[in-house]
Coordinates of C-alpha atoms and ligand atoms in Angstrom, one line a residue:
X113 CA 14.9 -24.3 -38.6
X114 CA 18.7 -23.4 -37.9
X115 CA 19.5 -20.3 -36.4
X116 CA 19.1 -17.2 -38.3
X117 CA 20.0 -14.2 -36.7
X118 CA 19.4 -11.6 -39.3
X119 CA 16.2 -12.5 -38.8
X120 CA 16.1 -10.8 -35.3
X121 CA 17.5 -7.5 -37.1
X122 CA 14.7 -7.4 -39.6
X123 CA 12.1 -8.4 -36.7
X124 CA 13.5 -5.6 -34.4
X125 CA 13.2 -3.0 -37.5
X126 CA 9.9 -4.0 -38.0
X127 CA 9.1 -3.3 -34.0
X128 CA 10.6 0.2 -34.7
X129 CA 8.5 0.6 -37.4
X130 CA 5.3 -0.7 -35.5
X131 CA 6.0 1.4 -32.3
X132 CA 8.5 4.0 -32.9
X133 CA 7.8 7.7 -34.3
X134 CA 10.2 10.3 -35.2
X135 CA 11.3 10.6 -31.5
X136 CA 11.9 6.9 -30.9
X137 CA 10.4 4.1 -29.8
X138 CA 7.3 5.0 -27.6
X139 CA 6.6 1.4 -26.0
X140 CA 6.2 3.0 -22.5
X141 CA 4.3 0.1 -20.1
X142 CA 0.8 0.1 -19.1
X143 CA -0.4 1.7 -22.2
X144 CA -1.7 1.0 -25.6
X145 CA 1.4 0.8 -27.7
X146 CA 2.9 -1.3 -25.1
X147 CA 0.1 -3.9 -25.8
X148 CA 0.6 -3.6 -29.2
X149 CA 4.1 -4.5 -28.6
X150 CA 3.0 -7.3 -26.4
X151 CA 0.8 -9.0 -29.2
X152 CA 3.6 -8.2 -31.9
X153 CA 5.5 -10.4 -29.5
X154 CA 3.0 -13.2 -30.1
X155 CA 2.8 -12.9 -33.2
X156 CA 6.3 -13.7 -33.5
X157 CA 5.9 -17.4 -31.2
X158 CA 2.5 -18.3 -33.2
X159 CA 3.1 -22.1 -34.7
X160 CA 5.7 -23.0 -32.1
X161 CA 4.6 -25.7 -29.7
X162 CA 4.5 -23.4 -26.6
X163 CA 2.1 -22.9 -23.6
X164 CA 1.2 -19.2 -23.2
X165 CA 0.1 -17.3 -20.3
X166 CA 0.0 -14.1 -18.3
X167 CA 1.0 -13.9 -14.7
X168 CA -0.1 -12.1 -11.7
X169 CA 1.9 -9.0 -12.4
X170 CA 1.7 -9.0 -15.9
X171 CA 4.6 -11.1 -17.4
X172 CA 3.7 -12.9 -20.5
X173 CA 5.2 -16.3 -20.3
X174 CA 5.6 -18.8 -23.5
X175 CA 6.9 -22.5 -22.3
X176 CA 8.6 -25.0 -24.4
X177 CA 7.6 -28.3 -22.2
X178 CA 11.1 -30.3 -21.8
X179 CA 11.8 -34.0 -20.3
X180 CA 11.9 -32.6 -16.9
X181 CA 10.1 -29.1 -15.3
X182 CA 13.5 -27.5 -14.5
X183 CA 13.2 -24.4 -16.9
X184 CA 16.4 -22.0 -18.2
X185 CA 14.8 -18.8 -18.7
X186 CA 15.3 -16.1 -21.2
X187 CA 14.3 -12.9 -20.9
X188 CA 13.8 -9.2 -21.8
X189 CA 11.3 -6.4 -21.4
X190 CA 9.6 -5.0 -24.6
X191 CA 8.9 -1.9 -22.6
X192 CA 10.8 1.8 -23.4
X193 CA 11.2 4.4 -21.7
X194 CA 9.0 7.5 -24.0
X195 CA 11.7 8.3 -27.1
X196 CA 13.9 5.6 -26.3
X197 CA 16.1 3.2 -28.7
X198 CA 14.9 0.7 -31.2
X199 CA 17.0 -1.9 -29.0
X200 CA 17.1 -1.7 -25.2
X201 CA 15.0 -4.8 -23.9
X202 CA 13.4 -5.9 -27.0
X203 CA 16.7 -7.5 -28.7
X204 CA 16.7 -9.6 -25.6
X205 CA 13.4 -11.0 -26.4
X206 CA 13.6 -11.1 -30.4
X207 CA 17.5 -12.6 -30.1
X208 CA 15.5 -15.3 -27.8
X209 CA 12.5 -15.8 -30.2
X210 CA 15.3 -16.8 -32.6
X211 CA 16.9 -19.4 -30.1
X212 CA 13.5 -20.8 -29.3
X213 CA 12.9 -21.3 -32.8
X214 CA 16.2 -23.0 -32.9
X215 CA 15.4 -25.4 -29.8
X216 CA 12.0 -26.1 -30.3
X217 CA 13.0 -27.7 -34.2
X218 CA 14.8 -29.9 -32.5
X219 CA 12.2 -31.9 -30.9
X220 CA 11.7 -31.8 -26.9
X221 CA 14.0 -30.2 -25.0
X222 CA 16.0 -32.2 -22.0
X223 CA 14.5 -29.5 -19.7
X224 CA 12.1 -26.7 -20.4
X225 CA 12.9 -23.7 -21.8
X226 CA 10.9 -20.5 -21.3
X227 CA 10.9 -16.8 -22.5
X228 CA 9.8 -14.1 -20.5
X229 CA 9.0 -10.9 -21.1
X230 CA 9.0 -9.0 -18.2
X231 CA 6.3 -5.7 -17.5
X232 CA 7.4 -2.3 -16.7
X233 CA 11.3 -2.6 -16.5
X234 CA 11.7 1.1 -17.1
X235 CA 9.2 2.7 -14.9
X236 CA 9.3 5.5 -17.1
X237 CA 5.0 6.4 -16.3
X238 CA 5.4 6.2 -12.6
X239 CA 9.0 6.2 -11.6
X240 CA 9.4 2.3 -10.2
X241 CA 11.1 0.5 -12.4
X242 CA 11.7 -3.5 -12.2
X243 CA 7.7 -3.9 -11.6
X244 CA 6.7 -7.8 -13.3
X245 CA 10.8 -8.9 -12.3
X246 CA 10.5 -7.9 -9.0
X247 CA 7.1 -9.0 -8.6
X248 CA 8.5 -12.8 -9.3
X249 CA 11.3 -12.4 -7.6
X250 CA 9.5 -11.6 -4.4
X251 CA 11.3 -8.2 -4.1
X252 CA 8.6 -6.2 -4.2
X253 CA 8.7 -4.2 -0.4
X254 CA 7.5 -1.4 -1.7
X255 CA 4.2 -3.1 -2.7
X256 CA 2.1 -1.0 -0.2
X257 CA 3.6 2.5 -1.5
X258 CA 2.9 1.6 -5.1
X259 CA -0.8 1.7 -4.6
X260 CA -0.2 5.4 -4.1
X261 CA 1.9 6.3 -7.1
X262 CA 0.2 8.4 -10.1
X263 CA 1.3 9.6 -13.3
X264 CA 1.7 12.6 -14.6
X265 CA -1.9 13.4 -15.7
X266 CA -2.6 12.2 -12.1
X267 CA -3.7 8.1 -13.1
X268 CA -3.5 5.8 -10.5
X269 CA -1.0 3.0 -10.6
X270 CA -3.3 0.6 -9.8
X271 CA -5.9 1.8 -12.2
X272 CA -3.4 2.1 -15.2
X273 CA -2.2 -1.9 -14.4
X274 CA -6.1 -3.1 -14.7
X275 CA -6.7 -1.3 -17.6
X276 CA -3.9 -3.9 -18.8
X277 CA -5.7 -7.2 -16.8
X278 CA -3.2 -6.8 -13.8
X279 CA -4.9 -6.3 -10.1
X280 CA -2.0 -4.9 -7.7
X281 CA -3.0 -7.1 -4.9
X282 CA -2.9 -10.3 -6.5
X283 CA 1.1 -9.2 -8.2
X284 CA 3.5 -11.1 -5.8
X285 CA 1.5 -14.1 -6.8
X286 CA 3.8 -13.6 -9.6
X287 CA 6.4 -15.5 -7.7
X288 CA 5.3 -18.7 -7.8
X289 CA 6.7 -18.3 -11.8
X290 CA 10.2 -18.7 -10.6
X291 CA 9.6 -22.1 -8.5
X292 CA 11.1 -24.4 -11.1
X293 CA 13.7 -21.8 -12.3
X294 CA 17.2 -23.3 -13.0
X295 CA 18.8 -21.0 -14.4
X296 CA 18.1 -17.5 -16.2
X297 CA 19.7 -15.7 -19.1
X298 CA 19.7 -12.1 -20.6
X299 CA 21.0 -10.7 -23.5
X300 CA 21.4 -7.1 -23.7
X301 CA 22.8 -3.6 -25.2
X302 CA 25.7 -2.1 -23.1
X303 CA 24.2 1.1 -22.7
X304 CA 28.0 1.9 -21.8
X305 CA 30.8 2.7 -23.9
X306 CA 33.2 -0.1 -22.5
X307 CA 33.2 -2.4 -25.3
X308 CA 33.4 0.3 -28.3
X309 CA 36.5 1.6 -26.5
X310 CA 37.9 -2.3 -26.2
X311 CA 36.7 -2.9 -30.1
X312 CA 34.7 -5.9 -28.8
X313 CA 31.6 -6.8 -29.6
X314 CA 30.3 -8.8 -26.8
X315 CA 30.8 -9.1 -22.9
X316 CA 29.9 -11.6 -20.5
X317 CA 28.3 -9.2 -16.9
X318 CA 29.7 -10.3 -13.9
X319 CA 26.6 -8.8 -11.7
X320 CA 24.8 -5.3 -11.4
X321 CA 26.4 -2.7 -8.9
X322 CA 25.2 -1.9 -5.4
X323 CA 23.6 1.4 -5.1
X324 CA 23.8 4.3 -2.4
X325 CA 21.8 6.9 -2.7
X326 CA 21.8 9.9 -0.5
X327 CA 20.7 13.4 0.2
X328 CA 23.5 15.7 1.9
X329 CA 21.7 18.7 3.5
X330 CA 24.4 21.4 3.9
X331 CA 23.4 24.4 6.2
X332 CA 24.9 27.7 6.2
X333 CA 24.0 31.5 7.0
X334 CA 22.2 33.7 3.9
X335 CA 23.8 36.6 4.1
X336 CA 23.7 40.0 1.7
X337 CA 25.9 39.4 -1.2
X338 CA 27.1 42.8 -1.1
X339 CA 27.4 43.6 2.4
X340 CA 29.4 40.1 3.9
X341 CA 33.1 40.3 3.5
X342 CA 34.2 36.7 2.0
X343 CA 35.9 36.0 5.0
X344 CA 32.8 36.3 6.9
X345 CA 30.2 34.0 5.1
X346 CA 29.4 30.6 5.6
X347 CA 28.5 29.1 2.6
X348 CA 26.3 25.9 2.0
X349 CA 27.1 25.5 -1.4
X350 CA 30.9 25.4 -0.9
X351 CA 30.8 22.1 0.8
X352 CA 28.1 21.2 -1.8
X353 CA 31.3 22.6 -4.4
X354 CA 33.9 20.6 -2.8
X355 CA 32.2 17.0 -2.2
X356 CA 31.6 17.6 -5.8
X357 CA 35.0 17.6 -7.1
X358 CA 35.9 15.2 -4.6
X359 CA 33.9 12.9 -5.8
X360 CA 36.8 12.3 -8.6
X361 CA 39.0 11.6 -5.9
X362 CA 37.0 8.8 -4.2
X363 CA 36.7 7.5 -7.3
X364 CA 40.5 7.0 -7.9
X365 CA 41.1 5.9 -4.4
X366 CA 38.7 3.1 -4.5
X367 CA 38.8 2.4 -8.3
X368 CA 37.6 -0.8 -10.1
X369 CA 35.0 0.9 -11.8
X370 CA 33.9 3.2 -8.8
X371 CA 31.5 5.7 -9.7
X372 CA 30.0 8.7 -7.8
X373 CA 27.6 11.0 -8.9
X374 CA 26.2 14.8 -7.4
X375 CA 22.9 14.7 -9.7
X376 CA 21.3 17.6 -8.4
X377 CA 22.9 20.6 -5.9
X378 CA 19.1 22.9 -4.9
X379 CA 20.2 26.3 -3.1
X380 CA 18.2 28.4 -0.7
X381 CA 17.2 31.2 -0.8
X382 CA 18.3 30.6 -4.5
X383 CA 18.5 34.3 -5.5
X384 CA 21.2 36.1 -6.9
X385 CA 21.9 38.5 -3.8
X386 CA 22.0 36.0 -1.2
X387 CA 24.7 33.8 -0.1
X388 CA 23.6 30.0 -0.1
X389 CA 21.7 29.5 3.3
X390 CA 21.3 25.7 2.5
X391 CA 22.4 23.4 -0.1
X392 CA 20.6 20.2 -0.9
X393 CA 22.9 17.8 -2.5
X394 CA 21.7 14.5 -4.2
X395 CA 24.6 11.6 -4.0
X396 CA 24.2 8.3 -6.0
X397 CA 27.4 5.8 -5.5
X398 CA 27.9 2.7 -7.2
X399 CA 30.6 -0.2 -6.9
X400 CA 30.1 -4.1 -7.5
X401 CA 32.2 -4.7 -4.3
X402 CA 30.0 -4.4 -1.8
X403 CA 33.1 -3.2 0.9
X404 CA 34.4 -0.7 -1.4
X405 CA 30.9 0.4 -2.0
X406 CA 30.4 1.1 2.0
X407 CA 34.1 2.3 2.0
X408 CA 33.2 5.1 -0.7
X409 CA 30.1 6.2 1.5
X410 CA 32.6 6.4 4.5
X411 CA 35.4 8.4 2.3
X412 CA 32.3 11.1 1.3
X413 CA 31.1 11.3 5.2
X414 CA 34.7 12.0 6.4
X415 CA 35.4 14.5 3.4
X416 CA 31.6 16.2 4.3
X417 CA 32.5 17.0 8.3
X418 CA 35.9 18.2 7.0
X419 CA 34.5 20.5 4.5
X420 CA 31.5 20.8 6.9
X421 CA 34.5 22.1 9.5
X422 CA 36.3 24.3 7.1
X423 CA 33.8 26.3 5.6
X424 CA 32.0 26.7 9.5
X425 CA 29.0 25.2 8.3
X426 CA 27.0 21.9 9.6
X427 CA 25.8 19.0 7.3
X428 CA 23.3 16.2 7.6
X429 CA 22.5 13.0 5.8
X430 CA 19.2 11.7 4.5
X431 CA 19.5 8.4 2.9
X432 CA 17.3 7.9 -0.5
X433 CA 17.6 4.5 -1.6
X434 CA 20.2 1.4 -1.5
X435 CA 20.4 -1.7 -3.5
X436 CA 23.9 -4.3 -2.7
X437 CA 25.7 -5.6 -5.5
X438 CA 24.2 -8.6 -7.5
X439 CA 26.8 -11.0 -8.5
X440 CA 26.0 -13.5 -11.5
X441 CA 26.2 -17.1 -11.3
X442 CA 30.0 -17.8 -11.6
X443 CA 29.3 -21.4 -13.8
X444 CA 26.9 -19.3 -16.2
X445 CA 29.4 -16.4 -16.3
X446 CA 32.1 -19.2 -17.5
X447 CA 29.7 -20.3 -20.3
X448 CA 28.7 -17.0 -21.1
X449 CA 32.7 -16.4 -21.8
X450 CA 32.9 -19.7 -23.9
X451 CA 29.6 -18.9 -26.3
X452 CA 31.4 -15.7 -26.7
X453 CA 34.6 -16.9 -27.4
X454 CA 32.9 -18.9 -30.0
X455 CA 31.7 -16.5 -32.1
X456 CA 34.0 -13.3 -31.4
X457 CA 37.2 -14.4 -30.6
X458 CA 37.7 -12.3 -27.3
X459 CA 35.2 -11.6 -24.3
X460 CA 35.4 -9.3 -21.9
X461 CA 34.2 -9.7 -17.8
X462 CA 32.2 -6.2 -17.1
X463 CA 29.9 -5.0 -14.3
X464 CA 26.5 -3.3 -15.1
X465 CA 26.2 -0.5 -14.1
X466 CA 22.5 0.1 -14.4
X467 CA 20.3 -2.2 -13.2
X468 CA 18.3 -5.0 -15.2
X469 CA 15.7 -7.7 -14.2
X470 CA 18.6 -9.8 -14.1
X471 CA 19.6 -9.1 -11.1
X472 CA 16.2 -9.1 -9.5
X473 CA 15.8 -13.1 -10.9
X474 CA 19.3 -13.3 -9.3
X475 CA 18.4 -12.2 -5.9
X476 CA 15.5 -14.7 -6.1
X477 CA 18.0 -17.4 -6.2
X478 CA 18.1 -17.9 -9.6
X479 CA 21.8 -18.5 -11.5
X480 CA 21.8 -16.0 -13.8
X481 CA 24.1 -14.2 -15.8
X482 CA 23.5 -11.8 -19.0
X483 CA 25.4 -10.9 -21.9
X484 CA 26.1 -7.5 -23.2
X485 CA 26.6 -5.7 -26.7
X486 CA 28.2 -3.4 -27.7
X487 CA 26.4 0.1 -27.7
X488 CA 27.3 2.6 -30.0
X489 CA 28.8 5.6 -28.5
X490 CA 27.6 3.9 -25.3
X491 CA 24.2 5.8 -26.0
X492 CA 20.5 4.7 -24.7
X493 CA 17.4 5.9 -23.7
X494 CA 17.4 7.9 -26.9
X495 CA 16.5 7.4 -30.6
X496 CA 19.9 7.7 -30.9
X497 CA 20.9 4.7 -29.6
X498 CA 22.5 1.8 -31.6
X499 CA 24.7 -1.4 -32.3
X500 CA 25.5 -2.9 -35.8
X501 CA 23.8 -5.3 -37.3
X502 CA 26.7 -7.7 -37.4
X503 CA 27.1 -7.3 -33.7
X504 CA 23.2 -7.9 -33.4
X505 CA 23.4 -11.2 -35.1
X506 CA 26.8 -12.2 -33.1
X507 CA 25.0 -11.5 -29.9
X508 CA 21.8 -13.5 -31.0
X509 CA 24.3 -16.3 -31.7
X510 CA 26.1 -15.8 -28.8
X511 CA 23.3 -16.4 -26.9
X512 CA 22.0 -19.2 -28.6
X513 CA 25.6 -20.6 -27.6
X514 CA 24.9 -20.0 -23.9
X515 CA 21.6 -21.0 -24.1
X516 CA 22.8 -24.5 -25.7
X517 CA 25.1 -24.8 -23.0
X518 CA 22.7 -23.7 -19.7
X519 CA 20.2 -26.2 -20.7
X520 CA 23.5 -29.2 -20.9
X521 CA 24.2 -28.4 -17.6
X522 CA 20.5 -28.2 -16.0
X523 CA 19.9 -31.1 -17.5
X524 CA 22.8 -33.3 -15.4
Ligands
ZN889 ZN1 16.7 -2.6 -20.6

């Protein structure tokens, strides 16, 4: 069976159709049109000579037995967040079906070759994403706190997962999964609009960003906004105001694709008649160079105590979250350039800036590297996102590309 990638474009159309409504596609984990997804999956591998099974934290696995154990991995996640696109996660998996097609027609593989489709990569019911990746990777810290978690109709995360076979406890034992890992590959959309703007189709990722999160507490005085001469006040929100728009500046200074963010600014008292008393300022930085990612967080202390100074008011820091960059395997990245050179002419080296369950198989120990698409208008998370179909089917080629040459090298 040679490699037919329009194929994967009618088979990711007919998922839509499956598990998408007028809204989008609705394949949010841990519930029934997820499963549905999960068995459409499958459907698709049924006849192929592969060994099936279900880890600890809810992975489905599907093994194509080579000469030796050492497995290349490809994977995806066929869970959405609720009214997302037809094509974040899933074309991973259905542009791998394809490949596996391709391999397993050719007799028995030098080394084995296994796809992967990760559970609850969005975390879109109960916030925590990267749940079956970073369950195998042996990430999982938070594993105590997740027992805790509910939805929004108040279901317990640990409930919802056995409703779905998984027990929480027994999830790490996920990790054993990754033991003859030799390498791991991921194809997916942009979700940026980096390689529209370049007119490419396809880009090999260098690694995920590292992640600071923060919450800047700024306190000032309320004081009548009538009554209190401008001279006089001392304004939270104005050192809320001016990190703000000095986040641009940071940004410039460090550059290579520095990005800072003020999500959220909540002011107290919050009425209309009160100057701001304090200023609650959610900060999310993110750089692929892990130095330039601490130098940004020093940059946006310094500028806080001088605003902080300025304006006579005091600020505090609350960190939220931090993840260090991932960087990819630098022998897969090369191959990832060559398979798409191949079939596109150019590539183009680009950081992610969300994360993926790439980088938690990377941080395992894994080589890994993934492959990007272009995304139309870089848009995701909505029913509005999209790639063409000739850029689908390169990508699925591409892929197949790398895939052909991952498994040359493991084998060595
Ligand atoms: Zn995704």
């Amino acid at each position: 069976m040679p490699l037919d990638p329009s194929r994967s474009v009618a088979e990711l159309r007919e998922l839509r159709e499956l598990t998408g409504d007028d809204d989008g596609a609705q394949r949010v984990a841990w519930t029934p049109t997820w499963a549905k997804a999960k068995e459409w999956l499958g459907s698709k591998l049924a006849g192929l000579p592969l060994e099936y099974e279900v880890d600890a934290a809810g992975n489905q696995w599907w093994t194509l037995r080579g000469d030796s154990d050492r497995a290349v991995i490809m994977g995806g996640h066929i869970d959405s967040v609720p009214n997302g696109g037809w094509l974040d996660g899933c074309l991973n998996l259905v542009g791998a079906v394809e490949v596996l097609r391709r391999i397993s027609e050719e007799g028995t593989p030098p080394v084995t070759v296994r796809l992967v489709n990760w559970a609850d990569e969005e975390g879109a019911r109960f916030g925590r994403s990267l749940f079956g990746s970073s369950a195998a990777a042996g990430s999982m810290a938070d594993h105590d706190d997740l027992r805790a978690l509910r939805d929004s109709d108040g279901v317990a995360l640990p409930d919802a997962l056995r409703e779905h076979g998984v027990d929480l406890d027994n999830a790490l034992d996920a990790h054993e999964e990754l033991e003859s890992a030799a390498a791991y590959l991921e194809l997916h959309i942009e979700q940026g609009p980096v390689l529209e703007s370049m007119a490419l189709p396809l880009g090999a990722v260098l690694g995920t960003f590292g992640v600071e999160r923060h919450r800047i507490i700024w306190r000032g005085q309320a004081a009548h906004a009538g009554s209190t001469p401008m001279a006089e006040r001392r304004d939270a929100l104005a050192g809320a105001a001016r990190l703000a728009l000095e986040l641009r500046e940071i940004a410039e200074r460090t550059g290579d694709g520095a990005v800072l963010t003020s999500g959220d600014v909540q002011c107290k008292p919050g009425i209309v008649t009160s100057v701001v008393e304090t200023a609650e300022q959610l900060l999310d930085l993110r750089h692929l160079d892990a130095a330039k990612l601490a130098s940004m967080w020093e940059q946006v202390r310094e500028a806080c105590e001088v605003f902080a100074a300025e304006e006579r008011i005091e600020v505090e820091y609350e960190p939220i979250w931090r993840i260090e960059p991932i960087l990819f395997d630098e022998t897969l990245i090369g191959f990832a350039n060559e398979a798409i050179r191949e079939v596109a002419g150019t590539s183009l080296e680009l950081p992610s800036g969300p994360l993926h369950d790439a980088a938690e198989v990377s941080r395992a120990g894994v080589p890994t590297v993934m492959l990007f698409v272009q995304s139309l208008r870089g848009l995701s998370h909505t029913k509005l996102e999209d790639t063409k179909p000739e850029h689908l089917e390169l990508a699925v080629q591409a892929l197949d590309r790398l895939a052909t040459k991952t498994l040359a090298w493991v084998a060595e």
